[in-house]
Amino acid sequence: MLPVAVWVALLGCLQAQELQGHVSIILLGATGDLAKKYLWQGLFQLYLDEAGKGHHFSFHGAALTAPEQGQGVLAKVLESLSCPKDVAPDRCAELKGQFQRLSQYRQLKTPEDYLALSKDIEALVQREGLREAGRIFYFSVPPFAYADIARSINSSCRPGPDAWLRVVLEKPFGHDYLSAQQLAEELGSFFQEEEMYRVDHYLGKQAVAQILPFRDQNRKALDGLWNRHHVERVEVVLKETLDAEGRTSFYEEYGVIRDVLQNHLTEILTLVAMELPRDASSSTAVLQHKLQAFRALRGLRRGSAVLGQYQAYSEQVRRELHKPDGFQSLTPTFAGILVHVDNLRWEGVPFILMSGKALDERVGYVRVLFKNRAFCAQSEKQWVGDRSRCLPQQIVFYIGHGELGSPAVLVSRTLFRPTLPAGSWKELEARPGLQLFGHPLSDFYAYGPVREQDAYSTLISHIFRGRKDSFITTENLLASWVFWTPLLEGLAHEAPRLYPGGAENGHLLDFEFRGSELAFCLQQPEQLVPGPGSAPPRPSDFQVLQATYRDSPLVSAWPEELIAKLADDIEAAAAKAVQRFGQFHLALSGGSSPVALFQQLAAGHYGFPWAHTHLWLVDERCVPPWDPESNFQGLQTHLLRHVWVPHYNVHPMPVHLRQRLCAEEDRGAQAYAEEISALVTNGSFDLVLLGMGTDGHTASLFPQSPTGLDGEQLVVLTESPVKPHHRMSLSLPLINRARKVAVLVMGKLKRDITLLVSRVGRQPKKWPISGVLPDSGQLVWYMDYEAFLG
């Protein structure tokens, strides 16, 4: 056994070896605005925090600028750096001088430049007798430059096998899902996932960074409160008084949703909504739980958003981007979004995201407002802030600015006294007269940071320490774009509400929510004669068009109005059937087109007789019921979770029997046919909802698979030309027994088949949809303008 002295000596050697690790930090785009304003100060703060701990650094400012000019710019930036207030001036000057000597500018343009940098770092490490710990490359450059820089780093400037590499990336990370995926794949070809740190600087804001620690440290108090039974709503808000002047080139491409909501506010939302890991200090667990929260977000639609644009914006765009005099931008500078999280904890709780430019104040906060079930017999004058249960109960993570002017965590005194880290947070002093959300500061337990710190300083420290939970992984990034891209595409041609800006906005941007819909509280005054700069007409300005198609009634409108009309018609048919027969048998197709209909029925049709409704499937893919491809899974996600249909009235197709999928010998099709015959009088559904494919198929009846187009079978197994190939479907004869058949056709991709089918006769073997004609019922076509008119 080794003596204690030997163990102490060995430990000392190991610690000395660790302390001698050298870290090189290369700031790309070192002379740009972001670097000059925040990043160099953040790197200096890192040096201040770590200088006395034995770490060795070198800082390399890199850009395309010529060396002489770049050195001059860098010298001015380094001279402007400042120390925290608690650092003595002499000590600050000493540390600043050390940092300046460790910092140098170099031009990086070619792979040879990166190779030369790598050799210089290796020479420095060897000359000083140090061990290279790692290299940090901070990309403060536009995303279009990422690929070339990444290729040069990967080929010429990686550290040795015993050192780590960390690559820091700034937003924007794509414009939509496809561009984000392409950028992620490109970067993934050069770097491992654990090497990439995507920055959302709001995750470094002190109040935001405190959300998870607060939830963890107050777990006992929050366990019974942080759920749908007690939370009324959650607000995530970022308001700005400045407009986009000078930045319209960027803003025209991105707008407020891509600039703020898709990243900053969504990241904050997930910190509030995610399940809290048992070990909240585990980066891996936090990132996994955030991803689960992303995947639980209910899909957005056009009715989930209200948009605005300050009146001077289009004129600024015309001036800065040299647009013609009549140009009117549709880019929103204000957005309110209603989000729902589809899980047991948050079902039914509205999450409101709101951001905008040219508003009445600059402020950011996350506000969790709790339900108040108390009734106070005494008058409001007798309510005392720390005792009256009738006062609003809320927890606020105050990001900054506004009336308070600094980051804070606020908890209503009627809830509980929170626990915060004593070393870094302190209770705020009383500020008589200060009102927050209509109530005095004294109504809250209010805490602020002991020392305010810039977000970039916090994040640079986390990068240095390898803390991944403060950054955006590839999976989380793509999950966010999956959530936002459909809404962005749906709003691309939506004209935003114009607002004057600042205090003059009044109540023009106030909005309210009903179910999953948002709407402005005030109707915008109508302009009988459009004036200069007036907004183009909105799709909703056009009325629903009534016509005929294939000698049957046709309803055509913009998608939102079309879905609303179809939902109204289905409810009317349901009410009529229940009144006559006591029940309503509805057969629904799967796929993407009915999703908006399901959401409309779930959100806005409270008089629908769900208790007397039987739900059937028109067709199903031969996959397990929990598979995302399952039509039943789509029905469950978008409709059944939100309405009260008795479970015995829900009839999924039996495609998964005896652990097999659509096996002939399991007789699933025959079983479904027998169930229909037993429950549906004469096999005549009250309403069948169909779609139409671009090849003319309907249900799962395909041109090259004649099964189910005629004969006696009610339910058949068919083959699809696309995966999953095996399907189960109602037959055409059974569909034609229905009292009413509604065919929903949406989108530009359906224009060609719509035109073709309008010209052909009844040829179901070529175009199965042409065989739909109820024997004694009604056929109604529902087409949006893009499918009908192109």
JSON list of N, CA and C in Angstrom, two decimals, residues 99-151:
[
{"chain": "A", "resi": 99, "resn": "PHE", "atom": "N", "xyz": [-4.85, 40.38, -20.89]},
{"chain": "A", "resi": 99, "resn": "PHE", "atom": "CA", "xyz": [-5.76, 39.91, -21.94]},
{"chain": "A", "resi": 99, "resn": "PHE", "atom": "C", "xyz": [-5.34, 40.46, -23.30]},
{"chain": "A", "resi": 100, "resn": "GLN", "atom": "N", "xyz": [-4.95, 41.72, -23.34]},
{"chain": "A", "resi": 100, "resn": "GLN", "atom": "CA", "xyz": [-4.53, 42.33, -24.61]},
{"chain": "A", "resi": 100, "resn": "GLN", "atom": "C", "xyz": [-3.28, 41.64, -25.16]},
{"chain": "A", "resi": 101, "resn": "ARG", "atom": "N", "xyz": [-2.37, 41.27, -24.27]},
{"chain": "A", "resi": 101, "resn": "ARG", "atom": "CA", "xyz": [-1.15, 40.59, -24.73]},
{"chain": "A", "resi": 101, "resn": "ARG", "atom": "C", "xyz": [-1.43, 39.18, -25.25]},
{"chain": "A", "resi": 102, "resn": "LEU", "atom": "N", "xyz": [-2.50, 38.57, -24.72]},
{"chain": "A", "resi": 102, "resn": "LEU", "atom": "CA", "xyz": [-2.87, 37.21, -25.15]},
{"chain": "A", "resi": 102, "resn": "LEU", "atom": "C", "xyz": [-3.73, 37.21, -26.41]},
{"chain": "A", "resi": 103, "resn": "SER", "atom": "N", "xyz": [-4.15, 38.40, -26.85]},
{"chain": "A", "resi": 103, "resn": "SER", "atom": "CA", "xyz": [-5.07, 38.50, -27.98]},
{"chain": "A", "resi": 103, "resn": "SER", "atom": "C", "xyz": [-4.34, 39.03, -29.20]},
{"chain": "A", "resi": 104, "resn": "GLN", "atom": "N", "xyz": [-4.59, 38.43, -30.33]},
{"chain": "A", "resi": 104, "resn": "GLN", "atom": "CA", "xyz": [-3.96, 38.88, -31.57]},
{"chain": "A", "resi": 104, "resn": "GLN", "atom": "C", "xyz": [-4.93, 38.72, -32.74]},
{"chain": "A", "resi": 105, "resn": "TYR", "atom": "N", "xyz": [-4.71, 39.54, -33.76]},
{"chain": "A", "resi": 105, "resn": "TYR", "atom": "CA", "xyz": [-5.55, 39.46, -34.95]},
{"chain": "A", "resi": 105, "resn": "TYR", "atom": "C", "xyz": [-4.82, 38.68, -36.03]},
{"chain": "A", "resi": 106, "resn": "ARG", "atom": "N", "xyz": [-5.58, 37.89, -36.79]},
{"chain": "A", "resi": 106, "resn": "ARG", "atom": "CA", "xyz": [-4.99, 37.26, -37.98]},
{"chain": "A", "resi": 106, "resn": "ARG", "atom": "C", "xyz": [-6.07, 37.10, -39.04]},
{"chain": "A", "resi": 107, "resn": "GLN", "atom": "N", "xyz": [-5.64, 37.20, -40.26]},
{"chain": "A", "resi": 107, "resn": "GLN", "atom": "CA", "xyz": [-6.54, 37.05, -41.40]},
{"chain": "A", "resi": 107, "resn": "GLN", "atom": "C", "xyz": [-6.68, 35.56, -41.73]},
{"chain": "A", "resi": 108, "resn": "LEU", "atom": "N", "xyz": [-7.93, 35.10, -41.80]},
{"chain": "A", "resi": 108, "resn": "LEU", "atom": "CA", "xyz": [-8.20, 33.69, -42.15]},
{"chain": "A", "resi": 108, "resn": "LEU", "atom": "C", "xyz": [-9.09, 33.68, -43.39]},
{"chain": "A", "resi": 109, "resn": "LYS", "atom": "N", "xyz": [-8.50, 33.30, -44.52]},
{"chain": "A", "resi": 109, "resn": "LYS", "atom": "CA", "xyz": [-9.26, 33.27, -45.78]},
{"chain": "A", "resi": 109, "resn": "LYS", "atom": "C", "xyz": [-9.17, 31.91, -46.45]},
{"chain": "A", "resi": 110, "resn": "THR", "atom": "N", "xyz": [-8.02, 31.26, -46.36]},
{"chain": "A", "resi": 110, "resn": "THR", "atom": "CA", "xyz": [-7.78, 30.03, -47.11]},
{"chain": "A", "resi": 110, "resn": "THR", "atom": "C", "xyz": [-7.49, 28.88, -46.17]},
{"chain": "A", "resi": 111, "resn": "PRO", "atom": "N", "xyz": [-7.61, 27.62, -46.66]},
{"chain": "A", "resi": 111, "resn": "PRO", "atom": "CA", "xyz": [-7.21, 26.47, -45.82]},
{"chain": "A", "resi": 111, "resn": "PRO", "atom": "C", "xyz": [-5.77, 26.58, -45.32]},
{"chain": "A", "resi": 112, "resn": "GLU", "atom": "N", "xyz": [-4.91, 27.21, -46.13]},
{"chain": "A", "resi": 112, "resn": "GLU", "atom": "CA", "xyz": [-3.52, 27.39, -45.72]},
{"chain": "A", "resi": 112, "resn": "GLU", "atom": "C", "xyz": [-3.41, 28.31, -44.50]},
{"chain": "A", "resi": 113, "resn": "ASP", "atom": "N", "xyz": [-4.30, 29.31, -44.44]},
{"chain": "A", "resi": 113, "resn": "ASP", "atom": "CA", "xyz": [-4.31, 30.20, -43.27]},
{"chain": "A", "resi": 113, "resn": "ASP", "atom": "C", "xyz": [-4.68, 29.43, -42.01]},
{"chain": "A", "resi": 114, "resn": "TYR", "atom": "N", "xyz": [-5.65, 28.51, -42.14]},
{"chain": "A", "resi": 114, "resn": "TYR", "atom": "CA", "xyz": [-6.07, 27.71, -40.98]},
{"chain": "A", "resi": 114, "resn": "TYR", "atom": "C", "xyz": [-4.96, 26.74, -40.57]},
{"chain": "A", "resi": 115, "resn": "LEU", "atom": "N", "xyz": [-4.25, 26.20, -41.54]},
{"chain": "A", "resi": 115, "resn": "LEU", "atom": "CA", "xyz": [-3.14, 25.30, -41.24]},
{"chain": "A", "resi": 115, "resn": "LEU", "atom": "C", "xyz": [-2.02, 26.05, -40.51]},
{"chain": "A", "resi": 116, "resn": "ALA", "atom": "N", "xyz": [-1.75, 27.28, -40.95]},
{"chain": "A", "resi": 116, "resn": "ALA", "atom": "CA", "xyz": [-0.73, 28.10, -40.30]},
{"chain": "A", "resi": 116, "resn": "ALA", "atom": "C", "xyz": [-1.13, 28.42, -38.86]},
{"chain": "A", "resi": 117, "resn": "LEU", "atom": "N", "xyz": [-2.42, 28.71, -38.65]},
{"chain": "A", "resi": 117, "resn": "LEU", "atom": "CA", "xyz": [-2.92, 28.97, -37.30]},
{"chain": "A", "resi": 117, "resn": "LEU", "atom": "C", "xyz": [-2.71, 27.74, -36.41]},
{"chain": "A", "resi": 118, "resn": "SER", "atom": "N", "xyz": [-3.05, 26.58, -36.94]},
{"chain": "A", "resi": 118, "resn": "SER", "atom": "CA", "xyz": [-2.90, 25.35, -36.16]},
{"chain": "A", "resi": 118, "resn": "SER", "atom": "C", "xyz": [-1.43, 25.13, -35.76]},
{"chain": "A", "resi": 119, "resn": "LYS", "atom": "N", "xyz": [-0.53, 25.35, -36.69]},
{"chain": "A", "resi": 119, "resn": "LYS", "atom": "CA", "xyz": [0.90, 25.17, -36.40]},
{"chain": "A", "resi": 119, "resn": "LYS", "atom": "C", "xyz": [1.38, 26.18, -35.36]},
{"chain": "A", "resi": 120, "resn": "ASP", "atom": "N", "xyz": [0.88, 27.41, -35.44]},
{"chain": "A", "resi": 120, "resn": "ASP", "atom": "CA", "xyz": [1.26, 28.43, -34.46]},
{"chain": "A", "resi": 120, "resn": "ASP", "atom": "C", "xyz": [0.79, 28.05, -33.06]},
{"chain": "A", "resi": 121, "resn": "ILE", "atom": "N", "xyz": [-0.45, 27.49, -32.96]},
{"chain": "A", "resi": 121, "resn": "ILE", "atom": "CA", "xyz": [-0.97, 27.07, -31.66]},
{"chain": "A", "resi": 121, "resn": "ILE", "atom": "C", "xyz": [-0.12, 25.93, -31.11]},
{"chain": "A", "resi": 122, "resn": "GLU", "atom": "N", "xyz": [0.21, 24.97, -31.97]},
{"chain": "A", "resi": 122, "resn": "GLU", "atom": "CA", "xyz": [1.03, 23.83, -31.53]},
{"chain": "A", "resi": 122, "resn": "GLU", "atom": "C", "xyz": [2.41, 24.30, -31.06]},
{"chain": "A", "resi": 123, "resn": "ALA", "atom": "N", "xyz": [2.98, 25.25, -31.78]},
{"chain": "A", "resi": 123, "resn": "ALA", "atom": "CA", "xyz": [4.30, 25.78, -31.41]},
{"chain": "A", "resi": 123, "resn": "ALA", "atom": "C", "xyz": [4.24, 26.50, -30.07]},
{"chain": "A", "resi": 124, "resn": "LEU", "atom": "N", "xyz": [3.16, 27.29, -29.86]},
{"chain": "A", "resi": 124, "resn": "LEU", "atom": "CA", "xyz": [3.00, 28.02, -28.60]},
{"chain": "A", "resi": 124, "resn": "LEU", "atom": "C", "xyz": [2.89, 27.06, -27.43]},
{"chain": "A", "resi": 125, "resn": "VAL", "atom": "N", "xyz": [2.05, 26.03, -27.61]},
{"chain": "A", "resi": 125, "resn": "VAL", "atom": "CA", "xyz": [1.85, 25.05, -26.54]},
{"chain": "A", "resi": 125, "resn": "VAL", "atom": "C", "xyz": [3.17, 24.34, -26.20]},
{"chain": "A", "resi": 126, "resn": "GLN", "atom": "N", "xyz": [3.92, 23.98, -27.24]},
{"chain": "A", "resi": 126, "resn": "GLN", "atom": "CA", "xyz": [5.19, 23.28, -27.02]},
{"chain": "A", "resi": 126, "resn": "GLN", "atom": "C", "xyz": [6.23, 24.21, -26.37]},
{"chain": "A", "resi": 127, "resn": "ARG", "atom": "N", "xyz": [6.24, 25.46, -26.82]},
{"chain": "A", "resi": 127, "resn": "ARG", "atom": "CA", "xyz": [7.21, 26.42, -26.30]},
{"chain": "A", "resi": 127, "resn": "ARG", "atom": "C", "xyz": [6.98, 26.71, -24.82]},
{"chain": "A", "resi": 128, "resn": "GLU", "atom": "N", "xyz": [5.71, 26.75, -24.41]},
{"chain": "A", "resi": 128, "resn": "GLU", "atom": "CA", "xyz": [5.38, 27.05, -23.03]},
{"chain": "A", "resi": 128, "resn": "GLU", "atom": "C", "xyz": [5.37, 25.81, -22.14]},
{"chain": "A", "resi": 129, "resn": "GLY", "atom": "N", "xyz": [5.59, 24.64, -22.74]},
{"chain": "A", "resi": 129, "resn": "GLY", "atom": "CA", "xyz": [5.59, 23.40, -21.98]},
{"chain": "A", "resi": 129, "resn": "GLY", "atom": "C", "xyz": [4.23, 23.03, -21.43]},
{"chain": "A", "resi": 130, "resn": "LEU", "atom": "N", "xyz": [3.19, 23.30, -22.22]},
{"chain": "A", "resi": 130, "resn": "LEU", "atom": "CA", "xyz": [1.81, 23.07, -21.78]},
{"chain": "A", "resi": 130, "resn": "LEU", "atom": "C", "xyz": [1.20, 21.88, -22.52]},
{"chain": "A", "resi": 131, "resn": "ARG", "atom": "N", "xyz": [0.05, 21.47, -22.04]},
{"chain": "A", "resi": 131, "resn": "ARG", "atom": "CA", "xyz": [-0.74, 20.45, -22.71]},
{"chain": "A", "resi": 131, "resn": "ARG", "atom": "C", "xyz": [-1.93, 21.14, -23.38]},
{"chain": "A", "resi": 132, "resn": "GLU", "atom": "N", "xyz": [-2.21, 20.82, -24.64]},
{"chain": "A", "resi": 132, "resn": "GLU", "atom": "CA", "xyz": [-3.35, 21.45, -25.29]},
{"chain": "A", "resi": 132, "resn": "GLU", "atom": "C", "xyz": [-4.64, 20.79, -24.80]},
{"chain": "A", "resi": 133, "resn": "ALA", "atom": "N", "xyz": [-5.51, 21.59, -24.18]},
{"chain": "A", "resi": 133, "resn": "ALA", "atom": "CA", "xyz": [-6.80, 21.08, -23.69]},
{"chain": "A", "resi": 133, "resn": "ALA", "atom": "C", "xyz": [-7.85, 21.09, -24.79]},
{"chain": "A", "resi": 134, "resn": "GLY", "atom": "N", "xyz": [-7.90, 22.18, -25.59]},
{"chain": "A", "resi": 134, "resn": "GLY", "atom": "CA", "xyz": [-8.90, 22.23, -26.64]},
{"chain": "A", "resi": 134, "resn": "GLY", "atom": "C", "xyz": [-8.90, 23.55, -27.38]},
{"chain": "A", "resi": 135, "resn": "ARG", "atom": "N", "xyz": [-9.76, 23.62, -28.40]},
{"chain": "A", "resi": 135, "resn": "ARG", "atom": "CA", "xyz": [-9.90, 24.82, -29.22]},
{"chain": "A", "resi": 135, "resn": "ARG", "atom": "C", "xyz": [-11.38, 25.16, -29.35]},
{"chain": "A", "resi": 136, "resn": "ILE", "atom": "N", "xyz": [-11.68, 26.44, -29.24]},
{"chain": "A", "resi": 136, "resn": "ILE", "atom": "CA", "xyz": [-13.05, 26.94, -29.43]},
{"chain": "A", "resi": 136, "resn": "ILE", "atom": "C", "xyz": [-13.04, 27.85, -30.66]},
{"chain": "A", "resi": 137, "resn": "PHE", "atom": "N", "xyz": [-13.86, 27.53, -31.65]},
{"chain": "A", "resi": 137, "resn": "PHE", "atom": "CA", "xyz": [-14.06, 28.39, -32.82]},
{"chain": "A", "resi": 137, "resn": "PHE", "atom": "C", "xyz": [-15.44, 29.01, -32.71]},
{"chain": "A", "resi": 138, "resn": "TYR", "atom": "N", "xyz": [-15.51, 30.32, -32.59]},
{"chain": "A", "resi": 138, "resn": "TYR", "atom": "CA", "xyz": [-16.79, 31.02, -32.47]},
{"chain": "A", "resi": 138, "resn": "TYR", "atom": "C", "xyz": [-17.13, 31.64, -33.83]},
{"chain": "A", "resi": 139, "resn": "PHE", "atom": "N", "xyz": [-18.20, 31.13, -34.47]},
{"chain": "A", "resi": 139, "resn": "PHE", "atom": "CA", "xyz": [-18.60, 31.59, -35.80]},
{"chain": "A", "resi": 139, "resn": "PHE", "atom": "C", "xyz": [-19.50, 32.82, -35.67]},
{"chain": "A", "resi": 140, "resn": "SER", "atom": "N", "xyz": [-18.93, 34.01, -35.62]},
{"chain": "A", "resi": 140, "resn": "SER", "atom": "CA", "xyz": [-19.73, 35.23, -35.65]},
{"chain": "A", "resi": 140, "resn": "SER", "atom": "C", "xyz": [-19.76, 35.76, -37.08]},
{"chain": "A", "resi": 141, "resn": "VAL", "atom": "N", "xyz": [-20.26, 34.90, -37.98]},
{"chain": "A", "resi": 141, "resn": "VAL", "atom": "CA", "xyz": [-20.28, 35.18, -39.42]},
{"chain": "A", "resi": 141, "resn": "VAL", "atom": "C", "xyz": [-21.63, 34.73, -39.98]},
{"chain": "A", "resi": 142, "resn": "PRO", "atom": "N", "xyz": [-22.01, 35.21, -41.16]},
{"chain": "A", "resi": 142, "resn": "PRO", "atom": "CA", "xyz": [-23.29, 34.78, -41.75]},
{"chain": "A", "resi": 142, "resn": "PRO", "atom": "C", "xyz": [-23.28, 33.27, -42.05]},
{"chain": "A", "resi": 143, "resn": "PRO", "atom": "N", "xyz": [-24.44, 32.61, -41.96]},
{"chain": "A", "resi": 143, "resn": "PRO", "atom": "CA", "xyz": [-24.51, 31.17, -42.19]},
{"chain": "A", "resi": 143, "resn": "PRO", "atom": "C", "xyz": [-23.99, 30.71, -43.55]},
{"chain": "A", "resi": 144, "resn": "PHE", "atom": "N", "xyz": [-24.05, 31.58, -44.58]},
{"chain": "A", "resi": 144, "resn": "PHE", "atom": "CA", "xyz": [-23.57, 31.14, -45.89]},
{"chain": "A", "resi": 144, "resn": "PHE", "atom": "C", "xyz": [-22.07, 30.87, -45.88]},
{"chain": "A", "resi": 145, "resn": "ALA", "atom": "N", "xyz": [-21.37, 31.42, -44.87]},
{"chain": "A", "resi": 145, "resn": "ALA", "atom": "CA", "xyz": [-19.92, 31.19, -44.78]},
{"chain": "A", "resi": 145, "resn": "ALA", "atom": "C", "xyz": [-19.56, 29.96, -43.96]},
{"chain": "A", "resi": 146, "resn": "TYR", "atom": "N", "xyz": [-20.56, 29.35, -43.31]},
{"chain": "A", "resi": 146, "resn": "TYR", "atom": "CA", "xyz": [-20.28, 28.24, -42.40]},
{"chain": "A", "resi": 146, "resn": "TYR", "atom": "C", "xyz": [-19.54, 27.09, -43.08]},
{"chain": "A", "resi": 147, "resn": "ALA", "atom": "N", "xyz": [-20.02, 26.67, -44.24]},
{"chain": "A", "resi": 147, "resn": "ALA", "atom": "CA", "xyz": [-19.51, 25.45, -44.86]},
{"chain": "A", "resi": 147, "resn": "ALA", "atom": "C", "xyz": [-18.02, 25.56, -45.18]},
{"chain": "A", "resi": 148, "resn": "ASP", "atom": "N", "xyz": [-17.61, 26.67, -45.79]},
{"chain": "A", "resi": 148, "resn": "ASP", "atom": "CA", "xyz": [-16.19, 26.82, -46.15]},
{"chain": "A", "resi": 148, "resn": "ASP", "atom": "C", "xyz": [-15.31, 26.87, -44.91]},
{"chain": "A", "resi": 149, "resn": "ILE", "atom": "N", "xyz": [-15.76, 27.59, -43.89]},
{"chain": "A", "resi": 149, "resn": "ILE", "atom": "CA", "xyz": [-14.98, 27.68, -42.65]},
{"chain": "A", "resi": 149, "resn": "ILE", "atom": "C", "xyz": [-14.91, 26.30, -41.98]},
{"chain": "A", "resi": 150, "resn": "ALA", "atom": "N", "xyz": [-16.04, 25.61, -41.94]},
{"chain": "A", "resi": 150, "resn": "ALA", "atom": "CA", "xyz": [-16.08, 24.28, -41.31]},
{"chain": "A", "resi": 150, "resn": "ALA", "atom": "C", "xyz": [-15.14, 23.32, -42.02]},
{"chain": "A", "resi": 151, "resn": "ARG", "atom": "N", "xyz": [-15.13, 23.39, -43.34]},
{"chain": "A", "resi": 151, "resn": "ARG", "atom": "CA", "xyz": [-14.25, 22.51, -44.13]},
{"chain": "A", "resi": 151, "resn": "ARG", "atom": "C", "xyz": [-12.79, 22.79, -43.81]}
]
